[in-house]
PDB file of C-alpha atoms in Angstrom:
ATOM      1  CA  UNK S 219     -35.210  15.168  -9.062  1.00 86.00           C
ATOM      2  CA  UNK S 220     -35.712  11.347  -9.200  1.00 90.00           C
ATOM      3  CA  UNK S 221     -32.906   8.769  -9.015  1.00 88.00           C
ATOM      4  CA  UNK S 222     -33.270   5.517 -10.541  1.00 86.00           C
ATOM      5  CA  UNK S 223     -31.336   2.021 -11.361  1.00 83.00           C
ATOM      6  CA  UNK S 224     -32.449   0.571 -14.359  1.00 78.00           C
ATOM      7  CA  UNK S 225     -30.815  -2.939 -14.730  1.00 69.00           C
ATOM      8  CA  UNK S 226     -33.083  -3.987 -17.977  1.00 57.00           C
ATOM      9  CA  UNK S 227     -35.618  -2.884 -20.587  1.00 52.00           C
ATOM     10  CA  UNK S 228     -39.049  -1.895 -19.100  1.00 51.00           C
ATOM     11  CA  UNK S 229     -40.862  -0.275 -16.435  1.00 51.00           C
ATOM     12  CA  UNK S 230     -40.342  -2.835 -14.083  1.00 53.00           C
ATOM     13  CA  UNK S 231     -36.985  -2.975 -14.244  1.00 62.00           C
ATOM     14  CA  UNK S 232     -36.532   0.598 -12.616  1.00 74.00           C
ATOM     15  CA  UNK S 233     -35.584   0.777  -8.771  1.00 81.00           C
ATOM     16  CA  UNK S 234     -35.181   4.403  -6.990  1.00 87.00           C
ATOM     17  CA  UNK S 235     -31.961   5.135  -5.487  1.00 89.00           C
ATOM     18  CA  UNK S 236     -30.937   8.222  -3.028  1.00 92.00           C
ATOM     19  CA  UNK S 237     -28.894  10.983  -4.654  1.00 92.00           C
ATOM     20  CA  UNK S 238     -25.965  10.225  -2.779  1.00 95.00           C
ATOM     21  CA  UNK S 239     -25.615   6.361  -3.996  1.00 93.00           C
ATOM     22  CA  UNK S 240     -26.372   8.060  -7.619  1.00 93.00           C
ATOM     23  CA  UNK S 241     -23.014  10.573  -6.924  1.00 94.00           C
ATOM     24  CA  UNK S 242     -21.218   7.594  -5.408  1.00 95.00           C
ATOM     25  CA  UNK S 243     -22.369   5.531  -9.083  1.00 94.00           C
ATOM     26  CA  UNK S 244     -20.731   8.658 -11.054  1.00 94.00           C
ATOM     27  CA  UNK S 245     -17.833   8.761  -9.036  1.00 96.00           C
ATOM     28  CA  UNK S 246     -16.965   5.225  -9.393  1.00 95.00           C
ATOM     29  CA  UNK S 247     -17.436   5.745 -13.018  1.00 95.00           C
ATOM     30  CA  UNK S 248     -15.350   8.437 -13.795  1.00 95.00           C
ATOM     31  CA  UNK S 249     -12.198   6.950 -11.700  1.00 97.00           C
ATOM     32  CA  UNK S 250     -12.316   4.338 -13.828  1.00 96.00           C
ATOM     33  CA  UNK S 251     -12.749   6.342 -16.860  1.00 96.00           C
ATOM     34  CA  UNK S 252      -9.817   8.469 -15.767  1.00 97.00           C
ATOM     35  CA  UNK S 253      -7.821   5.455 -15.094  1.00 97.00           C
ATOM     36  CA  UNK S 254      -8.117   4.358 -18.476  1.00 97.00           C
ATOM     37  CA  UNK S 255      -7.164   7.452 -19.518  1.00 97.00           C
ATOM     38  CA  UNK S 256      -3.747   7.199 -17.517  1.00 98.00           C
ATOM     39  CA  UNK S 257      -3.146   3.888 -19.390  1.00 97.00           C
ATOM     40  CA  UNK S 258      -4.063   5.269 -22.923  1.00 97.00           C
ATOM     41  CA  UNK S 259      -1.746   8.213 -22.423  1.00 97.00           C
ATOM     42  CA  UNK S 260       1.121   5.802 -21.001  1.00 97.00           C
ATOM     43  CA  UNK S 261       0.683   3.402 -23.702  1.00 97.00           C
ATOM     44  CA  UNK S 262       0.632   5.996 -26.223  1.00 97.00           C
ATOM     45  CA  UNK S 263       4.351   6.773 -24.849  1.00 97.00           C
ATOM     46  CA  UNK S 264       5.274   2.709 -24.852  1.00 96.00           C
ATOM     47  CA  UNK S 265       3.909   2.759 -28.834  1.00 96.00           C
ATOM     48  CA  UNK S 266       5.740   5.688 -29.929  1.00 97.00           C
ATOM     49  CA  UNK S 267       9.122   5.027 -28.336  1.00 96.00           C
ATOM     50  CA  UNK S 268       8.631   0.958 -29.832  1.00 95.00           C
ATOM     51  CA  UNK S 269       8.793   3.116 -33.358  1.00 96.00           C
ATOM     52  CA  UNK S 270      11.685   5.136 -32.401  1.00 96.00           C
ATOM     53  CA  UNK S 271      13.740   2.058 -31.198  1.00 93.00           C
ATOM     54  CA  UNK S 272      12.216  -0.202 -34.322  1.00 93.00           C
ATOM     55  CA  UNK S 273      13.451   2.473 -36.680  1.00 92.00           C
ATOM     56  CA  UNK S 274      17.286   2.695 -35.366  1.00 90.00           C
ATOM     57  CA  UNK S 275      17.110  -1.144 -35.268  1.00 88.00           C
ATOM     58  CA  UNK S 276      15.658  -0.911 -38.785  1.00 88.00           C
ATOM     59  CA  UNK S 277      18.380   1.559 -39.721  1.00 85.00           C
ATOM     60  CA  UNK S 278      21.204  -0.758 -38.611  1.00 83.00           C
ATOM     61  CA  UNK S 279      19.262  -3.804 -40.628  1.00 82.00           C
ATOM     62  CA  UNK S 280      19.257  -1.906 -43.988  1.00 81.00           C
ATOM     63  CA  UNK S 281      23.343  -0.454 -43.143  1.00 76.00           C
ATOM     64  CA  UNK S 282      23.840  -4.527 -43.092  1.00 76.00           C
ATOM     65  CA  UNK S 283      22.080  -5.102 -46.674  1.00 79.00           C
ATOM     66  CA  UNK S 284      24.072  -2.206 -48.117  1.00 74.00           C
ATOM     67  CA  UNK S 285      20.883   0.573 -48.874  1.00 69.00           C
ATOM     68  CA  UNK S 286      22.862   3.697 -48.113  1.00 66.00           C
ATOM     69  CA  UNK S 287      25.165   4.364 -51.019  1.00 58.00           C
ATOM     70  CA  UNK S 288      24.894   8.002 -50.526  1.00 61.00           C
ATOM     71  CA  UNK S 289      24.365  10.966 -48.486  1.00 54.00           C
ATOM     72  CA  UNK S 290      20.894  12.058 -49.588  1.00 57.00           C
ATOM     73  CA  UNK S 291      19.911   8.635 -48.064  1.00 70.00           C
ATOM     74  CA  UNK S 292      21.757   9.259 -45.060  1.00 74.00           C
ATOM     75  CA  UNK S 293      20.033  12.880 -44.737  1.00 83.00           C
ATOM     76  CA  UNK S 294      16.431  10.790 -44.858  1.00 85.00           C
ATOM     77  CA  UNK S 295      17.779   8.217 -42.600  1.00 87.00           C
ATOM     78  CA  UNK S 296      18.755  11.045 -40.172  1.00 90.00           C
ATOM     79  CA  UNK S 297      14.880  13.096 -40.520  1.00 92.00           C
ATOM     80  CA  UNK S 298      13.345   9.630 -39.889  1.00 93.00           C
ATOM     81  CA  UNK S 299      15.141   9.791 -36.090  1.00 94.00           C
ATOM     82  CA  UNK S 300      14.303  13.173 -36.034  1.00 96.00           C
ATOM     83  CA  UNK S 301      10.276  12.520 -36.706  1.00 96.00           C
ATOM     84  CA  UNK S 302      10.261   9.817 -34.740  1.00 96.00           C
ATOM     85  CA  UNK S 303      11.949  11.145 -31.700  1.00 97.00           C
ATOM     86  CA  UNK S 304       9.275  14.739 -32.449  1.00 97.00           C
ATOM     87  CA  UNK S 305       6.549  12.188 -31.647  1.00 97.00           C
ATOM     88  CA  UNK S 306       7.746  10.560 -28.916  1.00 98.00           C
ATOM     89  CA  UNK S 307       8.654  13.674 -26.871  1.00 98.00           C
ATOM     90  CA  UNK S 308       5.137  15.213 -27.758  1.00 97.00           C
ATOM     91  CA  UNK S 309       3.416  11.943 -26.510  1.00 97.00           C
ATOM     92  CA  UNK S 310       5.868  12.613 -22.958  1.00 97.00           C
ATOM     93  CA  UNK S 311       4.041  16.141 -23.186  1.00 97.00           C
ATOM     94  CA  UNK S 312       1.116  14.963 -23.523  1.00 97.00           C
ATOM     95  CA  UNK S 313       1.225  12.140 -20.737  1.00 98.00           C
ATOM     96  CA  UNK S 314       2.538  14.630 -18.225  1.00 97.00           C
ATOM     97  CA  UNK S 315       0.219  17.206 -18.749  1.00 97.00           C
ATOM     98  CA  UNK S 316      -2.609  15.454 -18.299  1.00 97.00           C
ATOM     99  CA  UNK S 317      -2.079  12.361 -15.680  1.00 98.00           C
ATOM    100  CA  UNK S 318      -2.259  14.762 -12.531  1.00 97.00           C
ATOM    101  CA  UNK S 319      -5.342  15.930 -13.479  1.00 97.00           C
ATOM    102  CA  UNK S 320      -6.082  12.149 -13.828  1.00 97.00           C
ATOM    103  CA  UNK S 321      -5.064  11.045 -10.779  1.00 98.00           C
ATOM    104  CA  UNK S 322      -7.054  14.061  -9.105  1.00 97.00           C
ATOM    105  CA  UNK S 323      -9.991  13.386 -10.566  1.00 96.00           C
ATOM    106  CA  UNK S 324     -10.203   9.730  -9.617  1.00 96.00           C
ATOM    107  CA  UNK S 325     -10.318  11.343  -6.494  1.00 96.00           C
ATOM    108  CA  UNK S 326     -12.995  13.394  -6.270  1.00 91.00           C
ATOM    109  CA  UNK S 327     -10.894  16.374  -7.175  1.00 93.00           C
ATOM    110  CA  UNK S 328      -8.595  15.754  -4.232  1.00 95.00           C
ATOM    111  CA  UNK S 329      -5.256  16.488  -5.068  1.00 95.00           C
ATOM    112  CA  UNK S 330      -3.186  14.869  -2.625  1.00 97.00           C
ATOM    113  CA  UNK S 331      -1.859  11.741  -4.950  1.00 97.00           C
ATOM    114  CA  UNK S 332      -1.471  14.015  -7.541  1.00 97.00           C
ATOM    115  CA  UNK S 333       1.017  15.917  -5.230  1.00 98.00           C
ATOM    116  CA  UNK S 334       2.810  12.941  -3.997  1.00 98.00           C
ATOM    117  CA  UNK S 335       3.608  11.734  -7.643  1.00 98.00           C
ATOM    118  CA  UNK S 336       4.913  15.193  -8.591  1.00 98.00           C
ATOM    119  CA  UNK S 337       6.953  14.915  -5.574  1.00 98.00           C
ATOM    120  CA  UNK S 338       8.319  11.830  -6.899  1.00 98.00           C
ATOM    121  CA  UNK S 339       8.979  12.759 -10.837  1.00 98.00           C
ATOM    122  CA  UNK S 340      10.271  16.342  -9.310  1.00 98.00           C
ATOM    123  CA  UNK S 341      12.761  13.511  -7.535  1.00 98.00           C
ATOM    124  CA  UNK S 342      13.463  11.355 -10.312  1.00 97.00           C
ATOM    125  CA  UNK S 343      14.319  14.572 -12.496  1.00 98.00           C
ATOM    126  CA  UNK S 344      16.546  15.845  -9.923  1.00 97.00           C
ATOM    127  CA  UNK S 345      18.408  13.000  -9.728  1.00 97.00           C
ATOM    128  CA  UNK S 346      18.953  11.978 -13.725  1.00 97.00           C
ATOM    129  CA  UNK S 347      20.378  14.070 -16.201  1.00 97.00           C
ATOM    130  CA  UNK S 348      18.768  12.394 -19.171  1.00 97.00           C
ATOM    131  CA  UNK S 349      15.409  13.426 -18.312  1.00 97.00           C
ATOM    132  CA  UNK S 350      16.648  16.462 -17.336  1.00 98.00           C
ATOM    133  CA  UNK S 351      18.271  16.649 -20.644  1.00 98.00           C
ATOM    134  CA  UNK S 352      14.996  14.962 -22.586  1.00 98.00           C
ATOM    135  CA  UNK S 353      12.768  17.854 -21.192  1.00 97.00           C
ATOM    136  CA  UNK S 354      14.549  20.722 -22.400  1.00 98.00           C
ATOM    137  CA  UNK S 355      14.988  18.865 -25.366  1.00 98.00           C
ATOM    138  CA  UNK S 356      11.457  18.336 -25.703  1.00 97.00           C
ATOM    139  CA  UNK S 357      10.852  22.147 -25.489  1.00 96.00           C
ATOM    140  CA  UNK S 358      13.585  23.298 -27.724  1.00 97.00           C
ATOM    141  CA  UNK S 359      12.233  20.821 -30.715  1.00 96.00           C
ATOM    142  CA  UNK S 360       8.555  22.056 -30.076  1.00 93.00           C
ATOM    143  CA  UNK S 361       9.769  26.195 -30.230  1.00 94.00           C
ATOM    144  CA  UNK S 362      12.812  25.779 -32.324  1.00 95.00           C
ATOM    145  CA  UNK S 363      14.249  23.095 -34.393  1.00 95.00           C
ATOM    146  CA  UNK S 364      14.662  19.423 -34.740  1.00 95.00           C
ATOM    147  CA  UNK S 365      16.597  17.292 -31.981  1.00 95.00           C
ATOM    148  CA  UNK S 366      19.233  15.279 -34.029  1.00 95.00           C
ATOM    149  CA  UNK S 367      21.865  16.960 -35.407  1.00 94.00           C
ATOM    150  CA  UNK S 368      24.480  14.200 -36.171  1.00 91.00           C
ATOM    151  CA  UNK S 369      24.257  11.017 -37.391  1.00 87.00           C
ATOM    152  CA  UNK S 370      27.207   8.025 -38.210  1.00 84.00           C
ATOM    153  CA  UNK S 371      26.437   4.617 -39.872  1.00 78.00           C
ATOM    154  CA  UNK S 372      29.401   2.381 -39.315  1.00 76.00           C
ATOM    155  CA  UNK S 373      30.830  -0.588 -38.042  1.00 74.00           C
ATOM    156  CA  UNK S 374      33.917  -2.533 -36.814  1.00 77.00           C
ATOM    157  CA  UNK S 375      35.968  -5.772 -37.311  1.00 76.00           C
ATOM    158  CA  UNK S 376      35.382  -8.331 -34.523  1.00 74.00           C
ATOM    159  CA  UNK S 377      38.064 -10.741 -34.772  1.00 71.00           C
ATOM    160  CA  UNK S 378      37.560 -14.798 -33.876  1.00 67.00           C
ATOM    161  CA  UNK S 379      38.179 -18.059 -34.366  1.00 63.00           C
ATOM    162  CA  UNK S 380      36.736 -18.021 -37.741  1.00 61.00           C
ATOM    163  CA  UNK S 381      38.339 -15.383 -38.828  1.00 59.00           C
ATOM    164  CA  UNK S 382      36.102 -11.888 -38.158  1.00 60.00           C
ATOM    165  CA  UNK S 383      32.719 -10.689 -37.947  1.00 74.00           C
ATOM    166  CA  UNK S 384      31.364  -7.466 -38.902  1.00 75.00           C
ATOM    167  CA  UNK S 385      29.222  -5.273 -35.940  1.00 76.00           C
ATOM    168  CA  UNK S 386      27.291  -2.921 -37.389  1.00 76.00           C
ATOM    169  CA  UNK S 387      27.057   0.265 -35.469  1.00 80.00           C
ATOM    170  CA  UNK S 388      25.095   3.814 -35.785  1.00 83.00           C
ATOM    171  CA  UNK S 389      24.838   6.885 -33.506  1.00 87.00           C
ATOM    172  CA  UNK S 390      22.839   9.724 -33.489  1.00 93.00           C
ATOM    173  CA  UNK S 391      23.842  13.181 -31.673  1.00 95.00           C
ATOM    174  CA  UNK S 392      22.740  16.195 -30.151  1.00 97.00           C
ATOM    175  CA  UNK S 393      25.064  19.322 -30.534  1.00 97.00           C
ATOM    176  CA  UNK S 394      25.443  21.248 -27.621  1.00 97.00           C
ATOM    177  CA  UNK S 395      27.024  23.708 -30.038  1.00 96.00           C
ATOM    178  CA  UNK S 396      23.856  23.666 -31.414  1.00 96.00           C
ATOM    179  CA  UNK S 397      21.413  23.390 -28.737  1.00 97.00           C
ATOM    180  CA  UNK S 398      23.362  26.903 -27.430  1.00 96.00           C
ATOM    181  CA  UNK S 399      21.870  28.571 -30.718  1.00 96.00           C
ATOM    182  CA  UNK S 400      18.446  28.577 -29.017  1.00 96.00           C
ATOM    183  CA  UNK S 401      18.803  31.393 -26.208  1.00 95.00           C
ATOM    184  CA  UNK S 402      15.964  30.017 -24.929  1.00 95.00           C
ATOM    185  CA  UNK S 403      17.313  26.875 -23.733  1.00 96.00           C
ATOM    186  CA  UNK S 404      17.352  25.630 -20.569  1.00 96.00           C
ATOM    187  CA  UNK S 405      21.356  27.140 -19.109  1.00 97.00           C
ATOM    188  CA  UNK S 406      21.472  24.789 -16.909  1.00 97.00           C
ATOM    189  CA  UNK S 407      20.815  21.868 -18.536  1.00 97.00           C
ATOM    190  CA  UNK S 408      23.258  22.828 -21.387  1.00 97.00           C
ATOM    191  CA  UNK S 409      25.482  23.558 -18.472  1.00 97.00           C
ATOM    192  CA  UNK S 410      25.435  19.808 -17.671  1.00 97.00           C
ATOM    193  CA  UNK S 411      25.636  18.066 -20.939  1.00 97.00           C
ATOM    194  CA  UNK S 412      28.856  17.137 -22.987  1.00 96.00           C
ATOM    195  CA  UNK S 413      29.441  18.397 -26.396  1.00 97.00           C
ATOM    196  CA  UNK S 414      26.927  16.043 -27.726  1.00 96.00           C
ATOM    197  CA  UNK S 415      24.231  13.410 -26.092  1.00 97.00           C
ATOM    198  CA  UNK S 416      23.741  10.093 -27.489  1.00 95.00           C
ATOM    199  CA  UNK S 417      20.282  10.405 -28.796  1.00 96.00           C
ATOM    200  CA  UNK S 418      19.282   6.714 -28.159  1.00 94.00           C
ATOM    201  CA  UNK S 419      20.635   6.113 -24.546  1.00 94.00           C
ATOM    202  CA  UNK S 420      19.132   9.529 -23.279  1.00 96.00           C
ATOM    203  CA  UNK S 421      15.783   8.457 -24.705  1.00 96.00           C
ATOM    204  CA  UNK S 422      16.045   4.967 -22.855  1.00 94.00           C
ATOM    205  CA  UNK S 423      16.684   6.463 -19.642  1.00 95.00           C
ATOM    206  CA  UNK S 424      14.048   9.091 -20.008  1.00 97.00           C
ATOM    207  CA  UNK S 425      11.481   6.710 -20.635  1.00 96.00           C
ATOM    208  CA  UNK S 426      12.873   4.585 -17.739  1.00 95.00           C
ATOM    209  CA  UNK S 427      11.837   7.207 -15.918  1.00 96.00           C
ATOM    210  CA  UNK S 428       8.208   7.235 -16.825  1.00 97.00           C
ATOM    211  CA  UNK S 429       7.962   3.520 -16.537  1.00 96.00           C
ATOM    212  CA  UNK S 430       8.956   4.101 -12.697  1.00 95.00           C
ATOM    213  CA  UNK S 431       6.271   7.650 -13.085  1.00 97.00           C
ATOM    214  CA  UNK S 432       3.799   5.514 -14.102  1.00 97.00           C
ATOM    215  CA  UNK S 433       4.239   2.235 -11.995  1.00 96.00           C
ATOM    216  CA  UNK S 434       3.891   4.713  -8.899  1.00 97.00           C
ATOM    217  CA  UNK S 435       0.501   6.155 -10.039  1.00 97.00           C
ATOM    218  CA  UNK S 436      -0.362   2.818 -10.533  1.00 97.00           C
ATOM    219  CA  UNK S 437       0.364   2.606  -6.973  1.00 97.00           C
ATOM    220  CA  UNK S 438      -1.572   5.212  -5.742  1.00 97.00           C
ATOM    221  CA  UNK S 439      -4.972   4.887  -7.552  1.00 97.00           C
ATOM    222  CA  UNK S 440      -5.267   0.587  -7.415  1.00 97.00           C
ATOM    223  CA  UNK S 441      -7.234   0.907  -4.449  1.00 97.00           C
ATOM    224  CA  UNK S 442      -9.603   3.292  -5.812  1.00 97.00           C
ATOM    225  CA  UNK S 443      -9.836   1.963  -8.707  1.00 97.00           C
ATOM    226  CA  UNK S 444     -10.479  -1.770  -7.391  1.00 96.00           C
ATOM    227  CA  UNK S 445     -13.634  -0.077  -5.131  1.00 96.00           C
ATOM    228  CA  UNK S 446     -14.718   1.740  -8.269  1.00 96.00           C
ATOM    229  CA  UNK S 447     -14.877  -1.494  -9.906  1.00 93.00           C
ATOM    230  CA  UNK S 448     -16.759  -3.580  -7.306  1.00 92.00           C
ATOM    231  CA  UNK S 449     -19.380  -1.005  -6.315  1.00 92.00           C
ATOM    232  CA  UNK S 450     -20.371  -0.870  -9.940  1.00 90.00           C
ATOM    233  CA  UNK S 451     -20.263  -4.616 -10.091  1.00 86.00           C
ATOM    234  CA  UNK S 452     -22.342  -4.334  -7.001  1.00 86.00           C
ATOM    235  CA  UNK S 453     -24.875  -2.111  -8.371  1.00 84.00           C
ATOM    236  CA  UNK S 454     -25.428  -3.587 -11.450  1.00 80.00           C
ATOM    237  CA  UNK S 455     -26.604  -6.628  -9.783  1.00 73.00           C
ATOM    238  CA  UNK S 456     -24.253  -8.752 -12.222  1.00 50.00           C
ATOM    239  CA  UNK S 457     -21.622  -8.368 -15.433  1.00 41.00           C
ATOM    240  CA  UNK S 458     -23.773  -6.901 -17.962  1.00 54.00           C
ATOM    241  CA  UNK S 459     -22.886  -7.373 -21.545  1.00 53.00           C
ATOM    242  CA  UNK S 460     -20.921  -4.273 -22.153  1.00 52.00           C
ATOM    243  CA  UNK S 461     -22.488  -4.220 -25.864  1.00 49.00           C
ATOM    244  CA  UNK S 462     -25.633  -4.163 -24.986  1.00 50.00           C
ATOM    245  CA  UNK S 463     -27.349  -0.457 -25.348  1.00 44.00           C
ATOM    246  CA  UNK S 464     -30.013  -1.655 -22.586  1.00 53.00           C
ATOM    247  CA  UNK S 465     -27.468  -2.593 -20.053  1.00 68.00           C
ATOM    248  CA  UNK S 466     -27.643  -1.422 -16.550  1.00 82.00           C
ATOM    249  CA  UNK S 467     -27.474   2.135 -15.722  1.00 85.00           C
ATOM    250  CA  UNK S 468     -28.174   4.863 -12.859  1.00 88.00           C
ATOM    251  CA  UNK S 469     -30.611   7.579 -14.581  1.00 87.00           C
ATOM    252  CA  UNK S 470     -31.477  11.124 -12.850  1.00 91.00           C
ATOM    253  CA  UNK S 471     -34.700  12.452 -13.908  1.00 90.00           C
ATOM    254  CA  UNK S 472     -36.239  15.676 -13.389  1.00 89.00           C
ATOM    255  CA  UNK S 473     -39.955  16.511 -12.500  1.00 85.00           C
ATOM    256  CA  UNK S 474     -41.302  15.700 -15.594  1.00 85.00           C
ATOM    257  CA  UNK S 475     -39.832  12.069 -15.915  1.00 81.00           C
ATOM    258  CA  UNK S 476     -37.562  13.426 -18.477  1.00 88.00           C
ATOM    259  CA  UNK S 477     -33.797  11.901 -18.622  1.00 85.00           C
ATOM    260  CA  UNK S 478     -31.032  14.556 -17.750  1.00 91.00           C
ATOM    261  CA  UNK S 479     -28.270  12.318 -16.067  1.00 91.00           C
ATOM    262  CA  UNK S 480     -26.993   8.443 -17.500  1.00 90.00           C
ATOM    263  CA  UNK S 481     -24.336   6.866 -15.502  1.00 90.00           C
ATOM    264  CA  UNK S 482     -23.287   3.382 -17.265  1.00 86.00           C
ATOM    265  CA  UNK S 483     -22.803   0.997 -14.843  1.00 84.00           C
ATOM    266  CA  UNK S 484     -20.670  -0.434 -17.577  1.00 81.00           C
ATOM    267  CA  UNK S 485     -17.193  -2.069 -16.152  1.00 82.00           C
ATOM    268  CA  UNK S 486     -15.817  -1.800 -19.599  1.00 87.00           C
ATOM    269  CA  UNK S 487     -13.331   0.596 -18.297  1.00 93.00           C
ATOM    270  CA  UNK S 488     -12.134  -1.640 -15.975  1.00 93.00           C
ATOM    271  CA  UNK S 489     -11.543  -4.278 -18.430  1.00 93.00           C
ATOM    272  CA  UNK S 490      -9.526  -2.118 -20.632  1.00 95.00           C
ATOM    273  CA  UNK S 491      -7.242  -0.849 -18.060  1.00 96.00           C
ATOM    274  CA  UNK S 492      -6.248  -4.322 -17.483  1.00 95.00           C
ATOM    275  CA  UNK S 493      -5.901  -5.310 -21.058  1.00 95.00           C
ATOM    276  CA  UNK S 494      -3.376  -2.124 -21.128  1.00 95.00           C
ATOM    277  CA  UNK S 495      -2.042  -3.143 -18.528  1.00 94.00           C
ATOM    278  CA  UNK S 496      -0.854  -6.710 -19.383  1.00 93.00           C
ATOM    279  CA  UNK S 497       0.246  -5.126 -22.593  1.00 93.00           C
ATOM    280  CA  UNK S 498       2.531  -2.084 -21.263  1.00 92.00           C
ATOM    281  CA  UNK S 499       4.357  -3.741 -18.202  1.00 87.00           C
ATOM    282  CA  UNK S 500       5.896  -0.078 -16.944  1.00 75.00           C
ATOM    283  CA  UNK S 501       9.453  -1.618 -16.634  1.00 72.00           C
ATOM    284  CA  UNK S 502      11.825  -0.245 -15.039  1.00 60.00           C
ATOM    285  CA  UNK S 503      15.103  -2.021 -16.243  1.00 62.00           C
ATOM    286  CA  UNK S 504      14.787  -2.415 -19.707  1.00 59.00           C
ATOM    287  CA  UNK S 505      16.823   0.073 -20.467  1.00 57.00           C
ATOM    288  CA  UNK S 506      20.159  -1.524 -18.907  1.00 61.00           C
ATOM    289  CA  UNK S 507      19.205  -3.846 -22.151  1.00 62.00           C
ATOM    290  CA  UNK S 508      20.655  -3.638 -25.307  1.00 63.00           C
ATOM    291  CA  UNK S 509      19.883  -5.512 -28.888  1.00 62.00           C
ATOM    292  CA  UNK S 510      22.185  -8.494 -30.510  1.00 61.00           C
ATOM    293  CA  UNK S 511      22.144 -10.359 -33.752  1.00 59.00           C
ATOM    294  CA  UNK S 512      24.330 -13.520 -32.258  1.00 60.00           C
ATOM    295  CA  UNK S 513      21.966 -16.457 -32.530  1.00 57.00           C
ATOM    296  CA  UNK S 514      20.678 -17.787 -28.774  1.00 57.00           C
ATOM    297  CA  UNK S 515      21.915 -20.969 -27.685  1.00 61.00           C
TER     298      UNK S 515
END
């Protein structure tokens, strides 16, 4: 086998490498793929709880304009919740399932940051109910049946100087009666909960959680990631134009001259990760927050 660098288009724009800088080239190249893929699974989470929030804000909107005259609405208002909450617990499956495997794999297939942030979500779930509570819920409306099982659209008078004002209010509930239906469910989580869980506030703290999940595997991998990033740079000589089919690459050919490895030495990867990153902060107050029509003075 033959290892080359190829930085443009032509024969003289070849330059042999050893096999072990072309290993260290595909290294660096997959950690940053797989740390793109830890921000596309994280901001798949973000995206699908922003619908589940917009949706109960949209719900309390449409209560205001008076669009629920009777219960078959309130039955559709009540699925909507339910779909949106189905998605946003199967994005939180799909984000923990694969960000170990991630995290290893930006290392070579060493598995020690992987361990330390399962240490640390083992921790977090130890210590909060809600994702406790938002993980067996997760399982029981994957194997068994939807999530919400109550809902209330209401309000109340708030009396001032003007007279009153009207806050408009809506809840959605999980039955523990319910939940018990399922033999399968997790004992002692049901154990644990009330007769019914707010819906809304369990999903805020849940999600707290993976902001803090997430902002520690951002810990972890930055300085792997940041040498991924500037031994590419390195290698490629300069910042290629990541459009350009003849940018720089690391090629492996065999004895006949024939192509059977490509490594881009493309920092596209890079770039994205930080574009995800400036979009999905990984907060971890937010949910202390809560929503309010009065006008900011």
């Amino acid at each position: 086998m033959k290892y080359l660098l190829r930085k443009n288009i032509g024969e003289n724009g070849f330059r042999e490498i050893s096999e072990e800088y072309f290993r260290d080239l595909g290294h660096s190249f997959g950690c940053l793929l797989n740390g793109y893929h830890i921000e596309q699974k994280f901001d798949l989470v973000t995206e699908n709880f922003i619908e589940f929030e917009s949706d109960v804000f949209r719900t309390l909107l449409n209560h205001m304009v008076g669009r629920y005259p009777g219960w078959n609405t309130h039955l559709e208002v009540q699925l909507l919740v339910n779909r949106r909450l189905s998605n946003l617990l199967s994005s939180c499956r799909t984000y923990f399932d694969q960000i170990y495997r991630h995290i290893t794999s930006c290392f070579c297939g060493n598995g020690e940051r992987s361990k330390t942030l399962k240490d640390y979500a083992s921790e977090l779930y130890t210590q909060d109910l809600s994702y406790r509570f938002m993980e067996a819920l997760r399982n029981h409306v994957q194997h068994h049946s939807l999530g919400v099982h109550r809902s209330v659209i209401g309000g109340r008078r708030l009396e001032n100087t003007l007279g009153a004002d009207i806050e408009y209010q809506i809840g959605f509930t999980v039955s523990k009666k319910e939940l018990a239906k399922n033999k399968r469910f997790k004992a002692s989580v049901l154990e644990e909960i009330g007769d019914s869980v707010d819906v809304v506030t369990s999903v805020r703290e849940y999600i707290r959680c993976i902001n803090l999940i997430q902002s520690k595997a951002r810990q972890l991998i930055d300085p792997e990631l940041e040498a991924a990033n500037g031994f590419l740079s390195d290698a490629a000589g300069e910042i290629v134009d990541d459009n350009n089919y003849f940018g720089a690459v690391a090629v492996g050919c065999d004895d006949s001259g024939a192509e059977t490895e490509i490594i881009p030495l493309s920092l596209t990867h890079w770039k994205e990760i930080s574009k995800l990153r400036l979009k999905n902060k990984a907060l971890s107050r937010f949910d202390s927050g809560s929503f309010s029509g009065t006008p900011l003075k």
